[in-house]
Tab-separated table of C-alpha atoms and ligand atoms in Angstrom:
chain	number	residue	atom	x	y	z
A	1	MET	CA	3.727	4.694	-20.090
A	2	THR	CA	3.540	7.705	-17.853
A	3	VAL	CA	4.718	9.224	-14.593
A	4	PRO	CA	2.352	9.758	-11.663
A	5	ALA	CA	2.756	13.525	-11.888
A	6	GLY	CA	0.361	16.399	-11.430
A	7	ILE	CA	-1.757	17.219	-14.457
A	8	CYS	CA	-2.250	20.972	-14.204
A	9	LYS	CA	-1.102	22.555	-17.396
A	10	GLY	CA	1.503	25.245	-16.960
A	11	VAL	CA	3.425	23.479	-14.189
A	12	GLY	CA	7.031	22.723	-15.168
A	13	VAL	CA	8.980	19.595	-14.272
A	14	GLY	CA	11.930	21.601	-12.890
A	15	GLY	CA	10.373	22.356	-9.531
A	16	HIS	CA	7.670	19.684	-9.646
A	17	ILE	CA	9.930	16.622	-9.664
A	18	CYS	CA	12.570	18.018	-7.271
A	19	GLY	CA	9.846	18.572	-4.662
A	20	GLY	CA	8.333	15.085	-5.042
A	21	GLY	CA	5.489	15.576	-7.547
A	22	TYR	CA	2.134	13.853	-7.105
A	23	GLY	CA	-0.981	13.475	-9.237
A	24	PRO	CA	-4.045	11.319	-9.952
A	25	LEU	CA	-1.973	8.122	-10.302
A	26	SER	CA	0.100	8.608	-7.158
A	27	ARG	CA	-2.118	6.484	-4.929
A	28	ARG	CA	-1.385	3.633	-7.333
A	29	HIS	CA	2.204	4.422	-8.405
A	30	GLY	CA	3.732	6.788	-5.859
A	31	LEU	CA	5.396	10.132	-6.534
A	32	VAL	CA	7.323	11.109	-9.654
A	33	ALA	CA	10.397	11.298	-7.406
A	34	ASP	CA	9.868	7.589	-6.647
A	35	HIS	CA	10.613	6.938	-10.334
A	36	LEU	CA	13.622	9.246	-10.517
A	37	TYR	CA	16.735	7.267	-11.364
A	38	GLY	CA	19.086	10.181	-11.877
A	39	VAL	CA	19.590	13.873	-12.487
A	40	GLU	CA	21.988	15.867	-14.573
A	41	VAL	CA	22.680	19.046	-12.613
A	42	VAL	CA	24.723	22.173	-13.131
A	43	THR	CA	26.370	22.872	-9.779
A	44	VAL	CA	28.652	25.685	-8.656
A	45	ASP	CA	31.740	25.041	-6.520
A	46	ALA	CA	33.313	27.198	-3.804
A	47	ALA	CA	35.387	29.059	-6.394
A	48	GLY	CA	32.242	29.906	-8.379
A	49	ARG	CA	32.996	27.462	-11.195
A	50	ALA	CA	30.063	25.677	-12.816
A	51	ALA	CA	30.190	21.946	-13.526
A	52	LEU	CA	27.799	19.481	-15.111
A	53	VAL	CA	27.281	16.562	-12.739
A	54	LEU	CA	25.460	13.286	-13.319
A	55	ALA	CA	24.014	11.882	-10.080
A	56	THR	CA	22.190	8.558	-9.951
A	57	LYS	CA	20.462	6.368	-7.432
A	58	ASP	CA	23.196	3.738	-7.532
A	59	GLY	CA	26.056	6.232	-7.824
A	60	PRO	CA	27.879	8.309	-8.738
A	61	HIS	CA	26.910	11.045	-6.269
A	62	GLU	CA	23.975	9.217	-4.753
A	63	ASP	CA	23.568	12.033	-2.189
A	64	LEU	CA	22.899	14.633	-4.891
A	65	TRP	CA	20.354	12.306	-6.545
A	66	TRP	CA	18.670	11.788	-3.154
A	67	ALA	CA	18.395	15.536	-2.578
A	68	HIS	CA	16.319	15.775	-5.769
A	69	THR	CA	13.750	13.228	-4.620
A	70	GLY	CA	11.782	15.701	-2.496
A	71	GLY	CA	14.354	18.245	-1.334
A	72	GLY	CA	12.723	20.943	-3.462
A	73	GLY	CA	13.865	23.026	-6.434
A	74	GLY	CA	16.249	25.949	-6.274
A	75	ASN	CA	18.557	24.375	-3.677
A	76	PHE	CA	21.454	22.416	-5.125
A	77	GLY	CA	21.906	23.444	-8.749
A	78	VAL	CA	20.027	23.618	-12.041
A	79	VAL	CA	18.681	20.286	-13.230
A	80	THR	CA	19.139	19.987	-16.982
A	81	ARG	CA	17.920	16.383	-17.297
A	82	PHE	CA	15.740	14.044	-15.292
A	83	LEU	CA	16.383	10.326	-15.828
A	84	LEU	CA	13.166	8.473	-15.086
A	85	ARG	CA	12.933	4.755	-14.428
A	86	SER	CA	10.900	2.812	-11.892
A	87	ALA	CA	12.600	0.888	-9.103
A	88	ASP	CA	11.436	-2.451	-10.515
A	89	SER	CA	12.912	-1.770	-13.970
A	90	ASP	CA	16.479	-2.645	-14.885
A	91	GLY	CA	16.311	-0.265	-17.834
A	92	SER	CA	16.809	-2.929	-20.497
A	93	ASP	CA	13.288	-2.549	-21.930
A	94	PRO	CA	12.173	1.077	-22.262
A	95	HIS	CA	8.533	-0.031	-22.560
A	96	LEU	CA	8.684	-1.326	-19.013
A	97	ALA	CA	10.663	1.549	-17.551
A	98	LEU	CA	7.713	3.461	-16.115
A	99	PRO	CA	4.126	2.793	-14.934
A	100	ARG	CA	1.276	2.308	-17.358
A	101	PRO	CA	-1.828	4.396	-16.852
A	102	PRO	CA	-5.154	2.536	-16.658
A	103	ALA	CA	-6.561	1.799	-20.123
A	104	ASN	CA	-9.927	3.187	-18.975
A	105	VAL	CA	-10.906	5.776	-16.452
A	106	LEU	CA	-14.412	6.181	-15.064
A	107	SER	CA	-15.097	9.811	-14.425
A	108	THR	CA	-17.892	11.949	-13.093
A	109	ARG	CA	-18.463	15.217	-11.265
A	110	VAL	CA	-20.607	15.441	-8.187
A	111	LEU	CA	-21.992	18.862	-7.334
A	112	PHE	CA	-23.159	19.599	-3.827
A	113	PRO	CA	-25.426	22.646	-3.581
A	114	ILE	CA	-25.003	25.274	-0.895
A	115	THR	CA	-25.781	23.692	2.387
A	116	THR	CA	-26.154	24.105	6.143
A	117	GLU	CA	-23.185	23.905	8.461
A	118	ASP	CA	-24.243	20.494	9.752
A	119	SER	CA	-24.585	19.076	6.271
A	120	PHE	CA	-21.224	20.509	5.219
A	121	VAL	CA	-19.569	19.009	8.288
A	122	ARG	CA	-21.180	15.692	7.446
A	123	LEU	CA	-19.973	15.771	3.832
A	124	LEU	CA	-16.389	16.742	4.609
A	125	GLY	CA	-16.343	14.330	7.537
A	126	ASN	CA	-17.566	11.471	5.299
A	127	TYR	CA	-15.001	12.334	2.646
A	128	LEU	CA	-12.018	12.462	4.992
A	129	ALA	CA	-13.125	9.306	6.823
A	130	PHE	CA	-13.421	7.409	3.540
A	131	PHE	CA	-9.928	8.249	2.335
A	132	HIS	CA	-8.456	7.721	5.782
A	133	GLN	CA	-9.866	4.190	5.722
A	134	HIS	CA	-8.575	3.589	2.209
A	135	SER	CA	-5.016	4.902	2.350
A	136	GLU	CA	-3.065	1.638	2.532
A	137	PRO	CA	-0.798	0.983	-0.493
A	138	ASP	CA	-2.716	-2.063	-1.739
A	139	ASP	CA	-6.231	-0.834	-0.938
A	140	ALA	CA	-9.023	-1.627	-3.423
A	141	TYR	CA	-9.417	2.147	-3.872
A	142	ALA	CA	-5.753	2.857	-4.710
A	143	GLY	CA	-7.011	3.555	-8.246
A	144	LEU	CA	-9.353	6.312	-7.036
A	145	TYR	CA	-8.430	9.986	-7.173
A	146	ALA	CA	-11.286	12.257	-6.191
A	147	PRO	CA	-10.286	15.807	-5.287
A	148	LEU	CA	-12.893	17.855	-3.438
A	149	SER	CA	-13.143	21.598	-4.088
A	150	VAL	CA	-15.195	23.761	-1.783
A	151	ARG	CA	-16.076	27.092	-3.308
A	152	THR	CA	-16.716	30.232	-1.334
A	153	THR	CA	-20.288	30.962	-0.489
A	154	ALA	CA	-21.782	32.872	-3.395
A	155	LEU	CA	-20.866	30.332	-6.034
A	156	GLY	CA	-22.414	28.010	-3.581
A	157	SER	CA	-21.221	24.605	-4.533
A	158	THR	CA	-18.779	21.994	-3.516
A	159	GLU	CA	-17.484	19.878	-6.349
A	160	LEU	CA	-16.097	16.381	-6.259
A	161	LEU	CA	-14.211	15.265	-9.349
A	162	VAL	CA	-13.947	11.492	-9.598
A	163	LEU	CA	-11.287	9.652	-11.584
A	164	LEU	CA	-11.362	5.921	-10.982
A	165	ASP	CA	-9.313	3.191	-12.627
A	166	GLY	CA	-12.027	1.649	-14.825
A	167	ASP	CA	-10.124	-1.507	-15.756
A	168	PRO	CA	-11.158	-3.809	-12.865
A	169	ARG	CA	-14.515	-5.544	-13.273
A	170	GLU	CA	-15.617	-4.190	-9.886
A	171	ALA	CA	-15.038	-0.560	-10.910
A	172	HIS	CA	-18.729	0.388	-11.171
A	173	ASP	CA	-19.587	-1.183	-7.828
A	174	ARG	CA	-16.644	0.549	-6.214
A	175	LEU	CA	-17.740	3.881	-7.559
A	176	LYS	CA	-21.275	3.341	-6.280
A	177	ALA	CA	-20.051	2.381	-2.824
A	178	PHE	CA	-17.734	5.392	-2.722
A	179	LEU	CA	-20.500	7.830	-3.670
A	180	ALA	CA	-22.872	6.254	-1.144
A	181	ALA	CA	-20.289	6.672	1.610
A	182	ILE	CA	-19.569	10.305	0.731
A	183	THR	CA	-23.200	11.378	0.427
A	184	ASP	CA	-24.502	9.508	3.457
A	185	GLY	CA	-26.649	11.901	5.518
A	186	VAL	CA	-25.813	14.876	3.289
A	187	PHE	CA	-28.743	17.159	2.486
A	188	PRO	CA	-29.734	18.425	-0.036
A	189	PRO	CA	-28.557	15.497	-2.164
A	190	PRO	CA	-25.903	16.230	-4.787
A	191	LEU	CA	-26.226	16.373	-8.512
A	192	ILE	CA	-24.224	13.564	-10.104
A	193	GLU	CA	-23.202	14.090	-13.731
A	194	PRO	CA	-23.499	11.110	-16.099
A	195	LEU	CA	-20.587	8.748	-15.813
A	196	VAL	CA	-18.109	8.714	-18.684
A	197	ARG	CA	-15.494	6.141	-19.602
A	198	MET	CA	-12.403	7.271	-21.456
A	199	SER	CA	-8.659	6.742	-21.691
A	200	TYR	CA	-6.470	8.220	-18.970
A	201	PHE	CA	-4.946	10.568	-21.511
A	202	ASP	CA	-8.353	11.877	-22.607
A	203	ALA	CA	-9.476	12.229	-19.001
A	204	VAL	CA	-6.438	14.337	-18.166
A	205	GLU	CA	-6.690	16.301	-21.371
A	206	ARG	CA	-10.408	17.080	-21.279
A	207	ILE	CA	-11.589	16.968	-17.733
A	208	TYR	CA	-8.931	18.370	-15.540
A	209	TYR	CA	-7.706	21.948	-15.063
A	210	PRO	CA	-7.438	23.511	-18.473
A	211	LYS	CA	-4.785	26.186	-18.442
A	212	ALA	CA	-6.367	29.524	-17.635
A	213	ALA	CA	-5.735	32.163	-20.278
A	214	ASN	CA	-5.423	34.748	-17.572
A	215	SER	CA	-4.460	33.370	-14.186
A	216	PRO	CA	-5.594	35.020	-10.960
A	217	ARG	CA	-3.298	36.193	-8.176
A	218	VAL	CA	-3.019	33.394	-5.619
A	219	LYS	CA	-1.846	32.521	-2.147
A	220	ILE	CA	-1.681	28.852	-1.250
A	221	LYS	CA	-1.420	27.402	2.217
A	222	ALA	CA	-1.185	23.643	2.456
A	223	ALA	CA	-0.986	20.760	4.892
A	224	TYR	CA	-0.820	16.969	4.935
A	225	LEU	CA	-3.356	15.106	7.052
A	226	ARG	CA	-2.501	11.959	8.976
A	227	ARG	CA	-5.951	11.857	10.620
A	228	PRO	CA	-9.303	13.341	9.563
A	229	TYR	CA	-10.106	16.802	10.923
A	230	SER	CA	-11.870	17.140	14.259
A	231	ALA	CA	-15.475	18.437	14.335
A	232	GLU	CA	-14.064	21.783	15.450
A	233	GLN	CA	-11.741	21.961	12.407
A	234	LEU	CA	-14.579	21.019	10.044
A	235	ARG	CA	-16.656	23.864	11.456
A	236	THR	CA	-13.707	26.227	11.066
A	237	CYS	CA	-13.613	25.297	7.372
A	238	TYR	CA	-17.313	26.050	6.970
A	239	ARG	CA	-17.068	29.384	8.739
A	240	HIS	CA	-14.216	30.668	6.590
A	241	MET	CA	-15.692	29.377	3.347
A	242	MET	CA	-18.931	31.227	4.133
A	243	ASP	CA	-17.080	34.556	4.368
A	244	VAL	CA	-18.871	36.741	1.839
A	245	SER	CA	-15.883	39.057	1.534
A	246	VAL	CA	-13.886	36.445	-0.408
A	247	ILE	CA	-16.545	35.608	-2.961
A	248	GLY	CA	-14.947	34.656	-6.257
A	249	GLU	CA	-12.383	32.088	-7.256
A	250	SER	CA	-10.947	31.047	-3.893
A	251	VAL	CA	-11.325	27.384	-2.997
A	252	LEU	CA	-10.592	24.988	-0.202
A	253	GLU	CA	-9.225	21.843	-1.790
A	254	PHE	CA	-8.650	18.303	-0.600
A	255	LEU	CA	-6.383	16.091	-2.701
A	256	PRO	CA	-6.257	12.369	-1.924
A	257	PHE	CA	-2.760	11.125	-1.063
A	258	GLY	CA	-1.292	8.006	0.531
A	259	GLY	CA	-1.642	4.609	-1.142
A	260	ALA	CA	1.579	3.737	-2.983
A	261	VAL	CA	3.172	6.986	-1.757
A	262	ASN	CA	3.158	5.439	1.711
A	263	ALA	CA	4.750	2.187	0.542
A	264	VAL	CA	8.155	3.857	0.180
A	265	ALA	CA	10.269	3.778	3.326
A	266	LEU	CA	10.923	7.063	5.100
A	267	GLY	CA	14.488	8.048	4.257
A	268	ALA	CA	14.646	6.200	0.931
A	269	THR	CA	13.902	9.567	-0.707
A	270	ALA	CA	14.043	13.141	0.578
A	271	MET	CA	10.217	13.358	0.554
A	272	PRO	CA	9.150	12.943	4.182
A	273	ALA	CA	5.365	12.558	3.650
A	274	ARG	CA	5.047	8.776	3.775
A	275	ASP	CA	2.189	8.380	6.215
A	276	SER	CA	-0.425	10.975	5.258
A	277	PHE	CA	-3.672	10.214	3.467
A	278	MET	CA	-4.678	13.666	2.206
A	279	GLN	CA	-3.421	17.104	1.268
A	280	MET	CA	-5.394	20.226	2.129
A	281	LEU	CA	-4.998	23.489	0.254
A	282	ILE	CA	-6.425	26.853	1.106
A	283	HIS	CA	-6.278	28.408	-2.318
A	284	ALA	CA	-7.019	32.129	-2.135
A	285	ALA	CA	-7.482	33.603	-5.622
A	286	TRP	CA	-8.313	37.123	-6.695
A	287	ARG	CA	-7.778	39.409	-9.658
A	288	ARG	CA	-6.798	42.909	-8.591
A	289	PRO	CA	-3.578	43.938	-6.828
A	290	ASP	CA	-5.597	45.992	-4.352
A	291	GLY	CA	-7.122	42.709	-3.133
A	292	ASP	CA	-3.731	41.338	-2.047
A	293	GLU	CA	-3.934	42.197	1.612
A	294	HIS	CA	-7.529	41.153	2.081
A	295	PHE	CA	-7.257	37.739	0.440
A	296	VAL	CA	-3.851	36.886	1.911
A	297	THR	CA	-5.120	37.813	5.389
A	298	TRP	CA	-8.194	35.642	4.886
A	299	ALA	CA	-6.002	32.638	3.982
A	300	ARG	CA	-3.618	33.291	6.879
A	301	ARG	CA	-6.360	33.575	9.495
A	302	PHE	CA	-8.181	30.519	8.191
A	303	TYR	CA	-4.999	28.417	8.348
A	304	ALA	CA	-3.986	29.793	11.745
A	305	GLU	CA	-7.383	28.877	13.170
A	306	LEU	CA	-7.380	25.439	11.566
A	307	TYR	CA	-4.037	24.693	13.214
A	308	ALA	CA	-4.593	26.747	16.387
A	309	GLU	CA	-3.654	23.788	18.593
A	310	THR	CA	-0.152	23.634	17.086
A	311	GLY	CA	0.790	27.292	16.877
A	312	GLY	CA	-1.010	28.048	13.617
A	313	VAL	CA	0.898	25.543	11.458
A	314	PRO	CA	0.577	21.778	10.841
A	315	VAL	CA	3.464	20.724	13.097
A	316	PRO	CA	4.022	17.026	12.371
A	317	ASN	CA	2.387	14.901	15.073
A	318	GLU	CA	-0.132	12.054	15.133
A	319	ARG	CA	-2.728	14.195	13.315
A	320	ASN	CA	-0.691	16.470	11.022
A	321	GLY	CA	1.901	15.500	8.443
A	322	GLY	CA	3.514	18.925	7.951
A	323	SER	CA	3.423	20.563	4.528
A	324	TYR	CA	4.692	20.184	0.954
A	325	ILE	CA	7.692	22.179	-0.286
A	326	ASN	CA	6.077	22.462	-3.719
A	327	TYR	CA	3.427	24.624	-2.058
A	328	PRO	CA	6.002	26.881	-0.418
A	329	ASP	CA	4.607	29.235	2.194
A	330	PRO	CA	7.088	31.683	3.750
A	331	ASP	CA	4.568	32.292	6.560
A	332	LEU	CA	5.836	29.049	8.093
A	333	ALA	CA	9.137	30.847	8.689
A	334	ASP	CA	7.407	33.936	10.099
A	335	PRO	CA	7.028	33.974	13.913
A	336	ASN	CA	3.867	36.067	13.517
A	337	TRP	CA	2.155	33.168	11.760
A	338	ASN	CA	4.105	30.229	13.157
A	339	THR	CA	3.940	30.517	16.940
A	340	SER	CA	4.686	26.832	17.501
A	341	GLY	CA	8.386	27.301	18.192
A	342	VAL	CA	8.966	24.541	15.625
A	343	PRO	CA	11.111	25.698	12.681
A	344	TRP	CA	9.638	25.872	9.170
A	345	HIS	CA	11.898	23.097	7.881
A	346	ALA	CA	10.457	20.594	10.374
A	347	CYS	CA	7.104	21.055	8.602
A	348	TYR	CA	8.566	20.532	5.133
A	349	TYR	CA	11.286	17.937	5.741
A	350	GLY	CA	11.004	16.536	9.274
A	351	ALA	CA	14.215	14.883	10.428
A	352	GLN	CA	15.531	14.638	6.860
A	353	TYR	CA	16.523	18.300	6.915
A	354	GLN	CA	19.941	17.612	8.486
A	355	ARG	CA	20.913	15.334	5.606
A	356	LEU	CA	19.753	17.967	3.103
A	357	GLN	CA	21.904	20.537	4.912
A	358	ARG	CA	25.003	18.343	4.579
A	359	ILE	CA	24.313	17.832	0.858
A	360	LYS	CA	23.775	21.556	0.442
A	361	ALA	CA	27.141	22.295	2.086
A	362	THR	CA	28.870	19.853	-0.277
A	363	TRP	CA	27.224	20.824	-3.554
A	364	ASP	CA	26.410	24.501	-3.107
A	365	PRO	CA	29.133	25.713	-0.740
A	366	GLY	CA	28.671	29.330	-1.814
A	367	THR	CA	24.862	29.226	-1.340
A	368	VAL	CA	24.403	30.354	-4.938
A	369	PHE	CA	20.959	28.729	-5.030
A	370	ARG	CA	18.741	30.314	-2.429
A	371	HIS	CA	15.247	31.571	-1.748
A	372	ARG	CA	13.162	32.253	1.335
A	373	LEU	CA	12.615	28.566	2.095
A	374	SER	CA	15.863	27.121	0.730
A	375	VAL	CA	17.950	24.617	2.649
A	376	GLN	CA	20.460	26.446	4.873
A	377	PRO	CA	23.894	24.839	4.888
B	1	FAD	C1	-1.774	25.490	-10.980
B	1	FAD	C2	-0.867	24.609	-10.167
B	1	FAD	C3	-1.194	23.285	-9.954
B	1	FAD	C4	-0.350	22.444	-9.263
B	1	FAD	N1	-0.683	21.134	-9.112
B	1	FAD	C5	0.183	20.295	-8.520
B	1	FAD	C6	-0.085	18.902	-8.450
B	1	FAD	O1	-1.119	18.421	-8.900
B	1	FAD	N2	0.828	18.104	-7.873
B	1	FAD	C7	1.991	18.600	-7.339
B	1	FAD	O2	2.807	17.819	-6.849
B	1	FAD	N3	2.265	19.903	-7.374
B	1	FAD	C8	1.386	20.755	-7.955
B	1	FAD	N4	1.673	22.088	-8.023
B	1	FAD	C9	2.908	22.581	-7.384
B	1	FAD	C10	4.089	22.401	-8.327
B	1	FAD	O3	4.619	21.095	-8.183
B	1	FAD	C11	5.163	23.438	-7.943
B	1	FAD	O4	4.633	24.724	-8.155
B	1	FAD	C12	6.442	23.252	-8.704
B	1	FAD	O5	7.483	23.902	-8.016
B	1	FAD	C13	6.347	23.760	-10.125
B	1	FAD	O6	7.566	23.658	-10.780
B	1	FAD	P1	7.997	24.762	-11.863
B	1	FAD	O7	9.315	24.336	-12.390
B	1	FAD	O8	6.873	24.967	-12.813
B	1	FAD	O9	8.042	26.056	-10.942
B	1	FAD	P2	9.058	27.238	-10.721
B	1	FAD	O10	8.282	28.253	-9.946
B	1	FAD	O11	9.737	27.599	-11.975
B	1	FAD	O12	10.128	26.597	-9.756
B	1	FAD	C14	9.863	26.235	-8.437
B	1	FAD	C15	11.200	26.102	-7.691
B	1	FAD	O13	11.987	25.097	-8.331
B	1	FAD	C16	13.195	25.657	-8.842
B	1	FAD	N5	13.459	25.073	-10.156
B	1	FAD	C17	12.743	25.181	-11.297
B	1	FAD	N6	13.324	24.506	-12.290
B	1	FAD	C18	14.438	23.934	-11.773
B	1	FAD	C19	15.470	23.121	-12.301
B	1	FAD	N7	15.496	22.756	-13.575
B	1	FAD	N8	16.471	22.738	-11.461
B	1	FAD	C20	16.491	23.103	-10.167
B	1	FAD	N9	15.542	23.882	-9.605
B	1	FAD	C21	14.534	24.291	-10.405
B	1	FAD	C22	12.966	27.157	-8.913
B	1	FAD	O14	14.184	27.868	-8.754
B	1	FAD	C23	12.034	27.375	-7.727
B	1	FAD	O15	12.759	27.453	-6.519
B	1	FAD	C24	0.837	22.958	-8.711
B	1	FAD	C25	1.176	24.301	-8.901
B	1	FAD	C26	0.333	25.118	-9.637
B	1	FAD	C27	0.740	26.556	-9.846
């Protein structure tokens, strides 16, 4: 069994689960937080005394459990244990407590060479349209996770990594139809690596994000999409990714979302993103401290232009789904970069913020746990 978590090595569960936690199996099985039955937390009372508290979904302290299903780390206490069990398990059989990964995964990489603006717009437009059409919880493509990484100009290629549940008999046909939809009208045609079939464990272990020995400096700006980008936004992406001054490791990433994530009712957990189909990440990466200002400014301007219509940030509306607290971006709380008049917490929590504030006041009355984007009591 497994949890539908992220698979990047080096990420810890402490922050990951508290903020929701998604990965390649989330379109099929939801977030890790959707399988969180309880937490053991060290809290601090008004007198500064620490206590070990057990909070579970069905009580005791259901509110404290709820706060850990998307409220974000570093807010309510220190989690010392996560109790994981799916909603449809009564806990009597540990083998059935959590989802099973597919026995087989079909995997390939598709490499798109450097291209014209029109072809790029076509590719990204095809990609977003496909996942928008296939974001319902029981869609035939719920077993497909295919993140798209657009590299900056000099490295010249856009890469699509495909992980598809290979168990159904239709898997090959599905993969073919998906690739046909993504590449339709895209020129030059992509290079498609030979398809491999392997276990989910091997796929995660061998294919995806090996831990870098020496990580770059990074700035991440993220957003959920409820609708595909407009033609204007697609062209904004192209323009910023063709900026020769950020040649190197920076990428624009799209991570498929929705599916089973959207089957959970809003309010059942603290995670508010229950109607988006995609996450977007501007992932600026560089090596030397003297590059800080240049790369951070590039990411900020790119994001501000992408969300120019809503004050430079993805204010939740019919097109945008806000952002993810596990990609925390203090710029959302900075009036220089968020000119929408909408507070940062509306982007991360929507209307659920007020409940988080009440829980914060109860469990961390002295605001011992705080950071730049922590819940304010
Ligand atoms: C390379 C990379 C890849 C990623 N990929 C994904 C992905 O695929 N899917 C996804 O959902 N997210 C992804 N993330 C985001 C990830 O979920 C967050 O960075 C998460 O906060 C990491 O948790 P951590 O404990 O490692 O981080 P930390 O930086 O240690 O903690 C983050 C926050 O949580 C708090 N915290 C940590 N431990 C605890 C604890 N035990 N109790 C209470 N609070 C705690 C910290 O105080 C801090 O406020 C990725 C991040 C990176 C860097």
